[in-house]
Short mmCIF file of C-alpha atoms and ligand atoms in Angstrom, two decimals:
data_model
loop_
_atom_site.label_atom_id
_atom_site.label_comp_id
_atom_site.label_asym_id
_atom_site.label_seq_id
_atom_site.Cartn_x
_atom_site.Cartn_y
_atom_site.Cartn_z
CA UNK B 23 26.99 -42.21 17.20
CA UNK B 24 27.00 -43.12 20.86
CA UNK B 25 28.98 -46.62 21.25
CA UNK B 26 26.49 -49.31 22.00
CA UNK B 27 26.96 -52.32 25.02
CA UNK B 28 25.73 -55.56 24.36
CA UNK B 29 24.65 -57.70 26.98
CA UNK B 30 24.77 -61.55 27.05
CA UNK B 31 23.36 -63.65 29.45
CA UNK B 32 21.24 -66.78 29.20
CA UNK B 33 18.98 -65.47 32.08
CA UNK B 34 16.69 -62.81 31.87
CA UNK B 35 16.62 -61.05 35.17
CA UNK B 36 20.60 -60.62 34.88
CA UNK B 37 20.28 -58.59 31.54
CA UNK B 38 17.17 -56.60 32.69
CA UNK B 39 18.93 -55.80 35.92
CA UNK B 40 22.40 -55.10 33.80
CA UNK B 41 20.64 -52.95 31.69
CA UNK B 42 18.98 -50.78 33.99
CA UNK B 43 22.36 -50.06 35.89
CA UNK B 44 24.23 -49.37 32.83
CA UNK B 45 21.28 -47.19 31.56
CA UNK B 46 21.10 -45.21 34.40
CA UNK B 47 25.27 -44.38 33.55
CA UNK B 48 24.11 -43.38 30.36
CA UNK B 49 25.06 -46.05 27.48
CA UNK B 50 23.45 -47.24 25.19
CA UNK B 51 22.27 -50.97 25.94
CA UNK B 52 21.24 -54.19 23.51
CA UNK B 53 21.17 -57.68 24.76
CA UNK B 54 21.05 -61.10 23.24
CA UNK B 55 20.13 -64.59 25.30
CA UNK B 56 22.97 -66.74 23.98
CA UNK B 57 25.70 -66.53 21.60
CA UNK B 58 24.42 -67.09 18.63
CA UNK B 59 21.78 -64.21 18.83
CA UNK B 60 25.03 -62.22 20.22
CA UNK B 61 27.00 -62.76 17.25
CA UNK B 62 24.11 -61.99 14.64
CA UNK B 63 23.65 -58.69 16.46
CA UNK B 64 27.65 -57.77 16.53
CA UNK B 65 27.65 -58.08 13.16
CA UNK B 66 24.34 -55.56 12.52
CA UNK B 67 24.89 -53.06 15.36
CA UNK B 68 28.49 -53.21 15.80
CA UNK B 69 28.89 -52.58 19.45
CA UNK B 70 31.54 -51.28 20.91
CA UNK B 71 31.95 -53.87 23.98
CA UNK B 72 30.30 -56.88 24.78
CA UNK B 73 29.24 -57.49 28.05
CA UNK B 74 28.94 -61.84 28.21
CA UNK B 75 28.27 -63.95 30.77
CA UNK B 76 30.95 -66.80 30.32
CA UNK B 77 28.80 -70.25 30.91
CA UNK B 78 25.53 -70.40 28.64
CA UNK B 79 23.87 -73.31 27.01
CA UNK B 80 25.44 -73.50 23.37
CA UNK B 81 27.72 -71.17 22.76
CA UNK B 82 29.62 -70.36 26.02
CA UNK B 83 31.69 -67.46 26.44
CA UNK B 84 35.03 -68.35 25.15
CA UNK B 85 33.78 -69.39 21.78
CA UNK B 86 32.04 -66.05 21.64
CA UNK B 87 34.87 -64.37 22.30
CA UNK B 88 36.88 -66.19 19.38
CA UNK B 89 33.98 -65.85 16.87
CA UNK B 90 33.10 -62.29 17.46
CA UNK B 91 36.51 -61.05 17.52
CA UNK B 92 36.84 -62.50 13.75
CA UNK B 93 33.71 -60.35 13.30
CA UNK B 94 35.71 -57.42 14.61
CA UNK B 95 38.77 -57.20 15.69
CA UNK B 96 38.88 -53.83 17.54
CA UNK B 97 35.35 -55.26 19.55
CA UNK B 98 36.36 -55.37 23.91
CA UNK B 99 34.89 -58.09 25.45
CA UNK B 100 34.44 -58.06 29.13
CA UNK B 101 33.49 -61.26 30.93
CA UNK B 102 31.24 -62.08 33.70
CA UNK B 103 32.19 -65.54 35.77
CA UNK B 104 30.55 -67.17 38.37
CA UNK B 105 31.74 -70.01 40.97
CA UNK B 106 35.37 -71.42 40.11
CA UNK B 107 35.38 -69.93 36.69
CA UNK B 108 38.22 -67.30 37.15
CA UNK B 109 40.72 -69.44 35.77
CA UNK B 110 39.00 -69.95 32.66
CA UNK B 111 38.16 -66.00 32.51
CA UNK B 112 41.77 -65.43 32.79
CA UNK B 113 42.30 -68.01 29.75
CA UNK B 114 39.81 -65.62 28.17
CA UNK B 115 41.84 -62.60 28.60
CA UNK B 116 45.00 -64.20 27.08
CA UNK B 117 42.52 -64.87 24.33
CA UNK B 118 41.80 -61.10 24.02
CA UNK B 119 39.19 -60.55 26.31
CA UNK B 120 39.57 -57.04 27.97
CA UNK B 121 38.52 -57.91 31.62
CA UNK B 122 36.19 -59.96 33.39
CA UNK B 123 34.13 -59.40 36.83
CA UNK B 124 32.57 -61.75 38.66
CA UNK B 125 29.34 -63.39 40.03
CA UNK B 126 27.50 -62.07 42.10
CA UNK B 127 28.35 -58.82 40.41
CA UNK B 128 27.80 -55.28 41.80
CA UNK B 129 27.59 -52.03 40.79
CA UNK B 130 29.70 -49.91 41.26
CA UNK B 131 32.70 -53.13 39.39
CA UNK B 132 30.08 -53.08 36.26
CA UNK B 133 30.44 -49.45 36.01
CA UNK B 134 34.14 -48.94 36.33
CA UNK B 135 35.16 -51.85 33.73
CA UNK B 136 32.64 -50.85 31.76
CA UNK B 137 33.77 -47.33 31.94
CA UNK B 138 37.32 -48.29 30.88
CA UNK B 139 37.02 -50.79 28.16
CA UNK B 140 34.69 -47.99 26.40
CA UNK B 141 37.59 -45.28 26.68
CA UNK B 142 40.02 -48.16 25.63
CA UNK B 143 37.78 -48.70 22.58
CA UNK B 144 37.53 -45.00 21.49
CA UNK B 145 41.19 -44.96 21.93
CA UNK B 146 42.34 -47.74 19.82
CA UNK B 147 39.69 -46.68 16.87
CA UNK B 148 40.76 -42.87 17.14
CA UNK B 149 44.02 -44.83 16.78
CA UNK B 150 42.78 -47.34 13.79
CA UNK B 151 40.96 -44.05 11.98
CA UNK B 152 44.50 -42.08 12.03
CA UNK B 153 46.02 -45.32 10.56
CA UNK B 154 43.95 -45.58 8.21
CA UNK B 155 44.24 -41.65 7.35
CA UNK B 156 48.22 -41.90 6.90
CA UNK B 157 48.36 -45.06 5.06
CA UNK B 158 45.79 -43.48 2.76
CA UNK B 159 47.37 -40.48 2.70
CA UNK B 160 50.96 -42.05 2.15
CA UNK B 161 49.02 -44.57 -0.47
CA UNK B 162 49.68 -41.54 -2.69
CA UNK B 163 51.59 -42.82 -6.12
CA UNK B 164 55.33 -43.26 -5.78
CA UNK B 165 56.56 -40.50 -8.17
CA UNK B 166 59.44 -41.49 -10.65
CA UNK B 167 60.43 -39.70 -14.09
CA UNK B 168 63.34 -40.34 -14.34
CA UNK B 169 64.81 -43.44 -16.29
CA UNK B 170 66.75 -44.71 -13.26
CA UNK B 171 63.55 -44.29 -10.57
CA UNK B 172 61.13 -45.63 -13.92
CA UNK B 173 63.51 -48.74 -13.67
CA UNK B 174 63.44 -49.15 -9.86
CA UNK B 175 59.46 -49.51 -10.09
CA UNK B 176 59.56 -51.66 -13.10
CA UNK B 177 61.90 -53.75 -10.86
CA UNK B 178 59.69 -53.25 -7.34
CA UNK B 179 56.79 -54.64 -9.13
CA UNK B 180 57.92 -57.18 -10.18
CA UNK B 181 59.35 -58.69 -7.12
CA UNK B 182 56.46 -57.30 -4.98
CA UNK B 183 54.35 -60.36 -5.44
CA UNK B 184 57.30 -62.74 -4.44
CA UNK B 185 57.84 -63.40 -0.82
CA UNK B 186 61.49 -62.93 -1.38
CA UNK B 187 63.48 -60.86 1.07
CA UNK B 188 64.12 -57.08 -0.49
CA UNK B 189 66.84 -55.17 1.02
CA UNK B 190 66.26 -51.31 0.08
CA UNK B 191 69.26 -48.40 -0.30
CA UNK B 192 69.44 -44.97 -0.67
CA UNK B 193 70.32 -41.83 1.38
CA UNK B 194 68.25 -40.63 3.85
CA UNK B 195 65.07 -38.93 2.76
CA UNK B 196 65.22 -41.45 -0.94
CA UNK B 197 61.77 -42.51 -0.20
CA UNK B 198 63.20 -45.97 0.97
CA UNK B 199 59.97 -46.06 3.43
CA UNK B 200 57.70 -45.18 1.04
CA UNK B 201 58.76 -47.58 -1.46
CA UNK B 202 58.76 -50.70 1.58
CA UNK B 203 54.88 -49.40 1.43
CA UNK B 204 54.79 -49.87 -1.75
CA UNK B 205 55.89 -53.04 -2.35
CA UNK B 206 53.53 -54.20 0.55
CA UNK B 207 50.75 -52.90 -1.41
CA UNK B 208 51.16 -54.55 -4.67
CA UNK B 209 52.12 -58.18 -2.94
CA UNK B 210 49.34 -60.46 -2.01
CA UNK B 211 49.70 -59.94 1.78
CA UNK B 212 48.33 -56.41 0.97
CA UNK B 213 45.17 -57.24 2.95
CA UNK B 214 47.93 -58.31 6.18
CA UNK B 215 49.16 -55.57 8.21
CA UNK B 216 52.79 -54.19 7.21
CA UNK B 217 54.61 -53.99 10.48
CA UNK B 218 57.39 -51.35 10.84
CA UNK B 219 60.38 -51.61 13.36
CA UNK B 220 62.79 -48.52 13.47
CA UNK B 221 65.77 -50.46 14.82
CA UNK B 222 67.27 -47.76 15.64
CA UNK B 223 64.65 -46.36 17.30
CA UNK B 224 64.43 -48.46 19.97
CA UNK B 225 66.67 -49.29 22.94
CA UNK B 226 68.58 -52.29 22.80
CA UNK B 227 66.92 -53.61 26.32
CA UNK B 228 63.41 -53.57 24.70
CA UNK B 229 64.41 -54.51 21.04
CA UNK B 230 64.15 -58.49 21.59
CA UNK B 231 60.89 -58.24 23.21
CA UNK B 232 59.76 -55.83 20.76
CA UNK B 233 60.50 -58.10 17.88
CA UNK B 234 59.39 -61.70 19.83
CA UNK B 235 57.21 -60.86 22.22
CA UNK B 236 57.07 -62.26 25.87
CA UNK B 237 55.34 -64.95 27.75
CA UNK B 238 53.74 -64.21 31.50
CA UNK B 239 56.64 -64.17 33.80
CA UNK B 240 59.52 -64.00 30.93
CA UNK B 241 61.02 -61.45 33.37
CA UNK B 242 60.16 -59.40 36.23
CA UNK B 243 57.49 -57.55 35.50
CA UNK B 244 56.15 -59.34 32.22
CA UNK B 245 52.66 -59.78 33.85
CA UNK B 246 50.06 -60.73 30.23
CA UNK B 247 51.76 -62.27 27.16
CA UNK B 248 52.80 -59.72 24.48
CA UNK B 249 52.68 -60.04 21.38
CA UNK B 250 55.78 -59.36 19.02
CA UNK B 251 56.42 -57.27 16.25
CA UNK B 252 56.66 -61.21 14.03
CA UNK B 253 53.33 -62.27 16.21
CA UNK B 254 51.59 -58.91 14.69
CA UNK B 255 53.04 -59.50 10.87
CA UNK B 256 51.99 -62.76 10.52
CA UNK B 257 50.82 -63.60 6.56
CA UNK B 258 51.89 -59.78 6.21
CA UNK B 259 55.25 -57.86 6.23
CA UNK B 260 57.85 -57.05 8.17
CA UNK B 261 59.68 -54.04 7.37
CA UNK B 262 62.97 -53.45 9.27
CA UNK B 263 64.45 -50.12 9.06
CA UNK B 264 67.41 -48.87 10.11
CA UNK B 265 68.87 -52.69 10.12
CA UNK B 266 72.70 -51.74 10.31
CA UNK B 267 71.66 -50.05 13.56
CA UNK B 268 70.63 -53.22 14.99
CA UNK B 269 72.79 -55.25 18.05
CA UNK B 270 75.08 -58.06 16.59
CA UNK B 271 73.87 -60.31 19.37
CA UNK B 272 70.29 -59.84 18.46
CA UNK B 273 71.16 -59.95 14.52
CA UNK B 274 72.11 -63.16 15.36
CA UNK B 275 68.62 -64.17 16.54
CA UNK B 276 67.35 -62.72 13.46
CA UNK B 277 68.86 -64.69 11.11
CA UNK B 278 67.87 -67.52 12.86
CA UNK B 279 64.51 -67.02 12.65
CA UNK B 280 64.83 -65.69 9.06
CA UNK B 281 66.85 -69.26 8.40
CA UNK B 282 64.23 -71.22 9.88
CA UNK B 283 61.08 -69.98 9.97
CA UNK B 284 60.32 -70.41 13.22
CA UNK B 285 60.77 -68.49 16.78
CA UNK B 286 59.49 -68.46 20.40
CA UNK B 287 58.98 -65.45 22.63
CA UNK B 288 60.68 -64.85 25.67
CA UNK B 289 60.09 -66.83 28.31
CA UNK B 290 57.99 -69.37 26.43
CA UNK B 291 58.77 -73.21 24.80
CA UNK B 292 56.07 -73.36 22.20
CA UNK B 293 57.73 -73.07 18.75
CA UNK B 294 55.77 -70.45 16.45
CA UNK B 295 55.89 -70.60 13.14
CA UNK B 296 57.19 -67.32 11.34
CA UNK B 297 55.22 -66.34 8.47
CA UNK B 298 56.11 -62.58 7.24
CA UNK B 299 57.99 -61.75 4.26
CA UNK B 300 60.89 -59.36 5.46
CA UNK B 301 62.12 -56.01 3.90
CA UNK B 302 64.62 -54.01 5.27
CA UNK B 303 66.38 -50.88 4.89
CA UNK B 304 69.33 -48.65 5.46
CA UNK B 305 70.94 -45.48 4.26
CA UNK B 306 74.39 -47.15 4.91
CA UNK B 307 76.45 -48.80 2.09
CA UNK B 308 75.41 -52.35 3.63
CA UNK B 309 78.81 -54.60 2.20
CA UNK B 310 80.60 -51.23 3.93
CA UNK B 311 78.85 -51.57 6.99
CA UNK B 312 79.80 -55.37 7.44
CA UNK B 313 83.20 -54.59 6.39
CA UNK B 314 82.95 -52.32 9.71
CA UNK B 315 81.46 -54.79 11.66
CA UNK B 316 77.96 -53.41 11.66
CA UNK B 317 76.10 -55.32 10.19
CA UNK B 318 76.88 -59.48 10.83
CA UNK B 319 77.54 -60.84 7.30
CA UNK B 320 75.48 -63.87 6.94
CA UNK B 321 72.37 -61.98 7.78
CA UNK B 322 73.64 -59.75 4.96
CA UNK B 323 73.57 -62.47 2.37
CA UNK B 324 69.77 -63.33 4.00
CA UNK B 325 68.26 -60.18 3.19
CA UNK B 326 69.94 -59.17 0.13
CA UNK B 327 68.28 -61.65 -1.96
CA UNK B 328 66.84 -58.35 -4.12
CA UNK B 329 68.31 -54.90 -3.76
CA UNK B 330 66.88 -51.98 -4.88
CA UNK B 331 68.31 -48.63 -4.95
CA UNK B 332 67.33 -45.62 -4.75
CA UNK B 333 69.28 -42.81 -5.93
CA UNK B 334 70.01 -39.52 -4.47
CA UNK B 335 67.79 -36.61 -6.04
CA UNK B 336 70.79 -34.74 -6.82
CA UNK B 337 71.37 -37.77 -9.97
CA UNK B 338 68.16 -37.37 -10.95
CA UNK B 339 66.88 -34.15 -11.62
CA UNK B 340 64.16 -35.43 -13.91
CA UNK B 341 62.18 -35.69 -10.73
CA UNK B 342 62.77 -32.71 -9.59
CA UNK B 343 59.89 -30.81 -10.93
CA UNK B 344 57.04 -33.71 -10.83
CA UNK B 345 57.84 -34.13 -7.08
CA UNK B 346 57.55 -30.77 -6.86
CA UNK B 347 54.51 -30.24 -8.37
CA UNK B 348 52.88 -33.08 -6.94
CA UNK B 349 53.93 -32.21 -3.77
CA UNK B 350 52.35 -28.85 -4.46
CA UNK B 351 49.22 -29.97 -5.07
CA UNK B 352 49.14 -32.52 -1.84
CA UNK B 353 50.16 -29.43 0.65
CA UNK B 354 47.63 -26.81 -0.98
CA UNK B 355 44.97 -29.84 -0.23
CA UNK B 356 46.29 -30.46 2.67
CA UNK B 357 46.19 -26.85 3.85
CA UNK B 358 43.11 -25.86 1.56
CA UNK B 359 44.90 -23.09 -0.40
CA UNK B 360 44.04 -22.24 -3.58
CA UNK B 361 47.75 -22.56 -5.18
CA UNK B 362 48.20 -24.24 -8.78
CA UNK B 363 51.77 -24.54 -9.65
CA UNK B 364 55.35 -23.24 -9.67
CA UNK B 365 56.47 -20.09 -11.18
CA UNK B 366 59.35 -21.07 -14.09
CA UNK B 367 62.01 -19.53 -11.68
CA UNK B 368 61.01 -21.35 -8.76
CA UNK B 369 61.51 -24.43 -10.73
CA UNK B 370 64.49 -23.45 -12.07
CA UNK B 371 65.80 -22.79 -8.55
CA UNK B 372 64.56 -26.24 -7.41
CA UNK B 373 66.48 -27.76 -10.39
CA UNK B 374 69.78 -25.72 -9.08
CA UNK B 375 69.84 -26.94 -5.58
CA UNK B 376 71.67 -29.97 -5.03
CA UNK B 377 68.98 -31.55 -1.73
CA UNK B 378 71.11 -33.07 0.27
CA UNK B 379 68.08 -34.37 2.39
CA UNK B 380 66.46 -35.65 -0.99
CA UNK B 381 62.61 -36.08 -1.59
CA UNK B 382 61.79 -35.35 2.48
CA UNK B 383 63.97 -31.89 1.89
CA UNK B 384 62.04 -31.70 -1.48
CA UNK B 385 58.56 -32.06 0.34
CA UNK B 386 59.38 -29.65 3.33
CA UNK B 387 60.36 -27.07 1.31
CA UNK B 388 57.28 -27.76 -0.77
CA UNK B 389 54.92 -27.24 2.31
CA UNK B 390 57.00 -24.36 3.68
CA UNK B 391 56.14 -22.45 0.37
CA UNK B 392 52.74 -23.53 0.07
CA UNK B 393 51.71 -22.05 3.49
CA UNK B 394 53.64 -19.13 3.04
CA UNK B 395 52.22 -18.08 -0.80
CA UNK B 396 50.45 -15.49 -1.48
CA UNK B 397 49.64 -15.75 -5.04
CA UNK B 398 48.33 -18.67 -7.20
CA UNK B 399 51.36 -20.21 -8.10
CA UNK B 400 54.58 -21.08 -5.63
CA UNK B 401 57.07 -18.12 -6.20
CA UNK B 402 61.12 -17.97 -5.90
CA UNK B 403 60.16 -15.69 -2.84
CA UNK B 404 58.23 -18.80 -1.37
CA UNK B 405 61.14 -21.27 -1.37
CA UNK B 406 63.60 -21.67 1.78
CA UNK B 407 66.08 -18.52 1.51
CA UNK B 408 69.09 -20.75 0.88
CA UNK B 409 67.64 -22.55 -2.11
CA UNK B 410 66.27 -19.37 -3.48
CA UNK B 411 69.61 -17.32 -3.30
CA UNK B 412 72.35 -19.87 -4.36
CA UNK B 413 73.75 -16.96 -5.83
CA UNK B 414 74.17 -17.33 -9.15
CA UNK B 415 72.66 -18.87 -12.19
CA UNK B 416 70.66 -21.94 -12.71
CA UNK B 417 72.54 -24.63 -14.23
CA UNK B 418 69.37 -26.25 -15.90
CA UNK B 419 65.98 -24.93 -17.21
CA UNK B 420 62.89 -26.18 -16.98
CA UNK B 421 60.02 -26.06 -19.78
CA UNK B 422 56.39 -27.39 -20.26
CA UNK B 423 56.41 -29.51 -23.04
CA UNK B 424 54.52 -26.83 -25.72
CA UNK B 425 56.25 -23.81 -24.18
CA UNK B 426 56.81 -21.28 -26.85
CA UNK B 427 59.75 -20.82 -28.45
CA UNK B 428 60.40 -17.18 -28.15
CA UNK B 429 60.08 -17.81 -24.18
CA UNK B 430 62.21 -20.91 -24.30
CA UNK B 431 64.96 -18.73 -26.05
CA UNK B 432 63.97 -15.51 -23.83
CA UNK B 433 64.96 -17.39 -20.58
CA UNK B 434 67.68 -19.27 -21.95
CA UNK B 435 69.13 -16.29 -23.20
CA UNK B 436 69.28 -14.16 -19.86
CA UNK B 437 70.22 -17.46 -17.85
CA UNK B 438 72.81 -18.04 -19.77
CA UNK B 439 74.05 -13.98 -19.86
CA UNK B 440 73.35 -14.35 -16.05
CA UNK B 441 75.79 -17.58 -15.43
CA UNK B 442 78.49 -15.62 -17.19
CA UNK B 443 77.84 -12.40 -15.41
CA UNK B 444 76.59 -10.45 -18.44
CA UNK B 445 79.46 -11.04 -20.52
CA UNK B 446 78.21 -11.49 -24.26
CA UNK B 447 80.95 -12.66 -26.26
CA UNK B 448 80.82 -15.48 -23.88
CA UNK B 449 77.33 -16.20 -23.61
CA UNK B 450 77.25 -16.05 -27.62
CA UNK B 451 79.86 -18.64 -28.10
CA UNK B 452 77.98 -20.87 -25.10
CA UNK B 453 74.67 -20.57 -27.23
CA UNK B 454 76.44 -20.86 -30.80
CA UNK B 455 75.02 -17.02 -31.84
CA UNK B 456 76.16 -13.83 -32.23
CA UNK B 457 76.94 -10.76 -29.53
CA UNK B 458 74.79 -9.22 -32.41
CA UNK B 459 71.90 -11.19 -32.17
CA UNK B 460 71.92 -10.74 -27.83
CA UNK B 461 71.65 -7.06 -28.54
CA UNK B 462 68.72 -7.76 -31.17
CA UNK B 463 66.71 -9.62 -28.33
CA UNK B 464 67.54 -7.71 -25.83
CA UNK B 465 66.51 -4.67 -27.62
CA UNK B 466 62.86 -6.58 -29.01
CA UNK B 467 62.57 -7.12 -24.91
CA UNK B 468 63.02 -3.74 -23.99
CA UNK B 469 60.20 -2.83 -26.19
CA UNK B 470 57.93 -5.16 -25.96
CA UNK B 471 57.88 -5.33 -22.24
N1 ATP Q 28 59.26 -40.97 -5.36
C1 ATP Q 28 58.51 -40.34 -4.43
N2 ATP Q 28 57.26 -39.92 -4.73
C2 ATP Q 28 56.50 -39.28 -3.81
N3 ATP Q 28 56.90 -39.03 -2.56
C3 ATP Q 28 58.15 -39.42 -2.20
C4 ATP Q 28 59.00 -40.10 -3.11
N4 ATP Q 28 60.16 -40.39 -2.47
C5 ATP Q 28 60.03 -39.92 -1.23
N5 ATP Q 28 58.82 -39.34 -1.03
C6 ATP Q 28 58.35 -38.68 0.19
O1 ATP Q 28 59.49 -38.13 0.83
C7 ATP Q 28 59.46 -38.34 2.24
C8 ATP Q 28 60.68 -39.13 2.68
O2 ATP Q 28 60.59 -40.46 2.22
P1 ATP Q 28 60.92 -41.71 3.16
O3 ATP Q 28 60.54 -41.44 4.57
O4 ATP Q 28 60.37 -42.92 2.52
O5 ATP Q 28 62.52 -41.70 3.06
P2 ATP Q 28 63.59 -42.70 3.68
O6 ATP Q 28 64.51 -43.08 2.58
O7 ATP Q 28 62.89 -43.81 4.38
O8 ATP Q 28 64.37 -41.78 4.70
P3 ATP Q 28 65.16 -42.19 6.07
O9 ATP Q 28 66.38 -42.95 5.65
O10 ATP Q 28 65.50 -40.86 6.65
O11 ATP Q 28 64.21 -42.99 6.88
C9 ATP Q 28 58.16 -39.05 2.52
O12 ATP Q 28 57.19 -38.10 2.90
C10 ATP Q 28 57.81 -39.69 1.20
O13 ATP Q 28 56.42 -39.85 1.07
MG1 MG Q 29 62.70 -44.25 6.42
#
């Protein structure tokens, strides 16, 4: 669908002659005489940049711009101004207004801004549709089997709805990200954005006006205002990752605004209310890390107020095979393969390995064997070398609930002869049998294979 440009302007002969220029470019033109008729049409066509001349009778401009960015909040909005006006068109831009021109207006100005807001606008919704892909895609149910991760939910639900601070830890790769989305999702401020600062991502220089945004002339160079990472999660969430990483100077400043509520950006005096609910993260041991002096302690105590943990995989091997399966199923989607499961050894060999990057290892792995499968099911040939060949034995089976017996005691039986290195009077005193009876199966094997 080619974007469409509606014009606005209280006199006629302006939009005819607007439209016949921007025509001529080749984009597709509607026009309205005031703001009223403007807004009615935003909300039926959805354009993808308005075009408004800033003084009209009624609605002017400005108010436009306020009501139709409610309407939708991705629209660009380029302003045309006449005598004196710039200052006010200016005003406009702070506002959000992409540009303006102005009066009397030519050409070849029309075109160019024109031009540009309309790449801007394919940019941020190419931007907005990939959002919207990976949160969907990431929306995916948080996995948990086990009793301990069963517990952690129970817990995350219950304080998702709260606006209490949550601090989260686990090792890296625990899903500590995924369950900050979570939590986000079942609180009220679902419908608010969830705003993510890697603190250790980002250089210290840029971290302050990253987090409170700037003012116009806040430093050299600070041309617009910017908005901050609080500006952008107001009546949503805040997730801080990484926060042991974070300068003591600056995690000062955040507690403040934590304590009170309230911040201003750089370089400006007006007071802004704070209104996010805060969760951070770390893979440290957080009372460790302010016993190092990395992390200041009374902003400790401010965003432990819940703790959840999440455990390594390696403690909870429950998991192990319904993350692997799901994550199975999401890859051979993902990749459109036809591929339905895990062979018993490949689980078995998942089960062994003790993941040392957790879940994220888990899921690489996953997609590394999905791609390279050649068969229906996800093979012990499929998984990462390492993990296949830990050379030796399992130490834990895996079986489908309804598995039957015979194959239950089958592969018991030979991974228990295998652990031992074939030695029978062992493996018969480990399974509470006889050497007598191994020979019996081994022998019903032989023949019935
Ligand atoms: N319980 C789970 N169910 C489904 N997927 C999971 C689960 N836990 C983790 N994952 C997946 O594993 C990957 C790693 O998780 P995530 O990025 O949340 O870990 P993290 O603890 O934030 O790691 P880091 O400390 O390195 O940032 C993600 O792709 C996530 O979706
Ligand atoms: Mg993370």
């Amino acid at each position: 669908m080619d974007p469409i440009v509606l014009v606005v302007d209280d006199e006629e002969a302006n939009r005819l002659t607007l439209e016949r220029i921007l025509v001529r470019e080749g984009v597709a033109v509607q026009h309205a005489a005031d703001g009223k008729e403007a807004l009615q049409l935003i909300r039926e066509i959805r354009p993808a940049l308005v075009l408004s001349d800033l003084k009209m009778p009624n609605m002017d401009g400005m108010e436009l711009l306020r009501a139709a960015l409610e309407v939708d909040p991705d629209l660009e909005m380029v302003l045309m101004t006449a005598y004196g006006t710039v200052e006010t068109a200016v005003e406009a831009m702070k506002d959000g207004a992409y540009d303006f021109i102005t009066k009397p207006l030519r050409r070849a100005d029309i075109v160019r801004t024109v031009r540009k807001a309309l790449e801007r606008r394919a940019l941020v919704s190419e931007n907005r549709a990939l959002r919207d892909e990976l949160d969907l895609a990431r929306s995916e149910d948080f996995i948990g089997h086990s009793p301990t991760m069963r517990q952690v939910l129970e817990e995350a639900r219950q304080v998702a709805d709260s606006l209490a601070s949550v601090l989260i830890t686990g090792e890296s790769g625990t899903g500590k990200g995924l369950l900050a989305r979570y939590l986000h999702r079942h609180s009220p401020r679902r419908r608010q954005p969830m705003v993510t600062v890697n603190l250790s991502a980002l250089p210290e220089s840029l971290l302050e006006s990253e987090l409170f945004g700037y003012e116009p002339g806040a430093f050299t160079g600070a041309k617009g205002r910017k908005q901050g990472r609080f500006d952008m999660a107001r009546r949503g969430t805040l997730f801080l990752d990484e926060i042991t990483e974070m300068d003591k100077a600056l995690q000062a400043k955040l507690l403040r605004v934590l304590q009170d509520g309230e911040y201003e950006r750089l370089g400006g005096n007006k007071t802004i209310q704070a209104d996010t609910r805060v969760i951070a993260a770390t893979n440290r041991d957080p009372a460790q890390a302010v016993l190092e002096g990395h992390l200041r302690q009374d902003l400790f105590y401010r965003l432990d107020v819940i703790r959840l943990h999440l455990p390594p995989l390696r403690e909870r091997p429950d998991d192990i095979a319904v993350l692997a399966q799901h994550f199975v199923t999401t890859h051979a989607t993902r990749h459109s393969r036809d591929i339905h499961g895990l062979a018993p050894d490949a689980i078995d060999a998942l089960m062994a390995w003790s993941w040392p990057g957790n879940v994220r290892e888990l899921e690489n792995a996953l997609e590394r064997a999905v791609v390279l499968c050649r068969q229906e099911m996800v093979g012990l040939d499929d998984l990462p070398p390492a993990v296949a060949q830990q050379g030796g034995a399992p130490s834990q089976l895996f079986f489908e609930i309804g598995t039957p017996l015979k194959q239950v005691e089958r592969r018991m039986i030979e991974a228990t002869l295998k652990r031992v290195h074939g030695d029978k009077e062992r493996a018969a005193r480990i399974l509470g049998t006889t050497t007598r009876t191994l020979y019996r199966r081994e022998a019903e094997w032989r023949q019935n294979r």
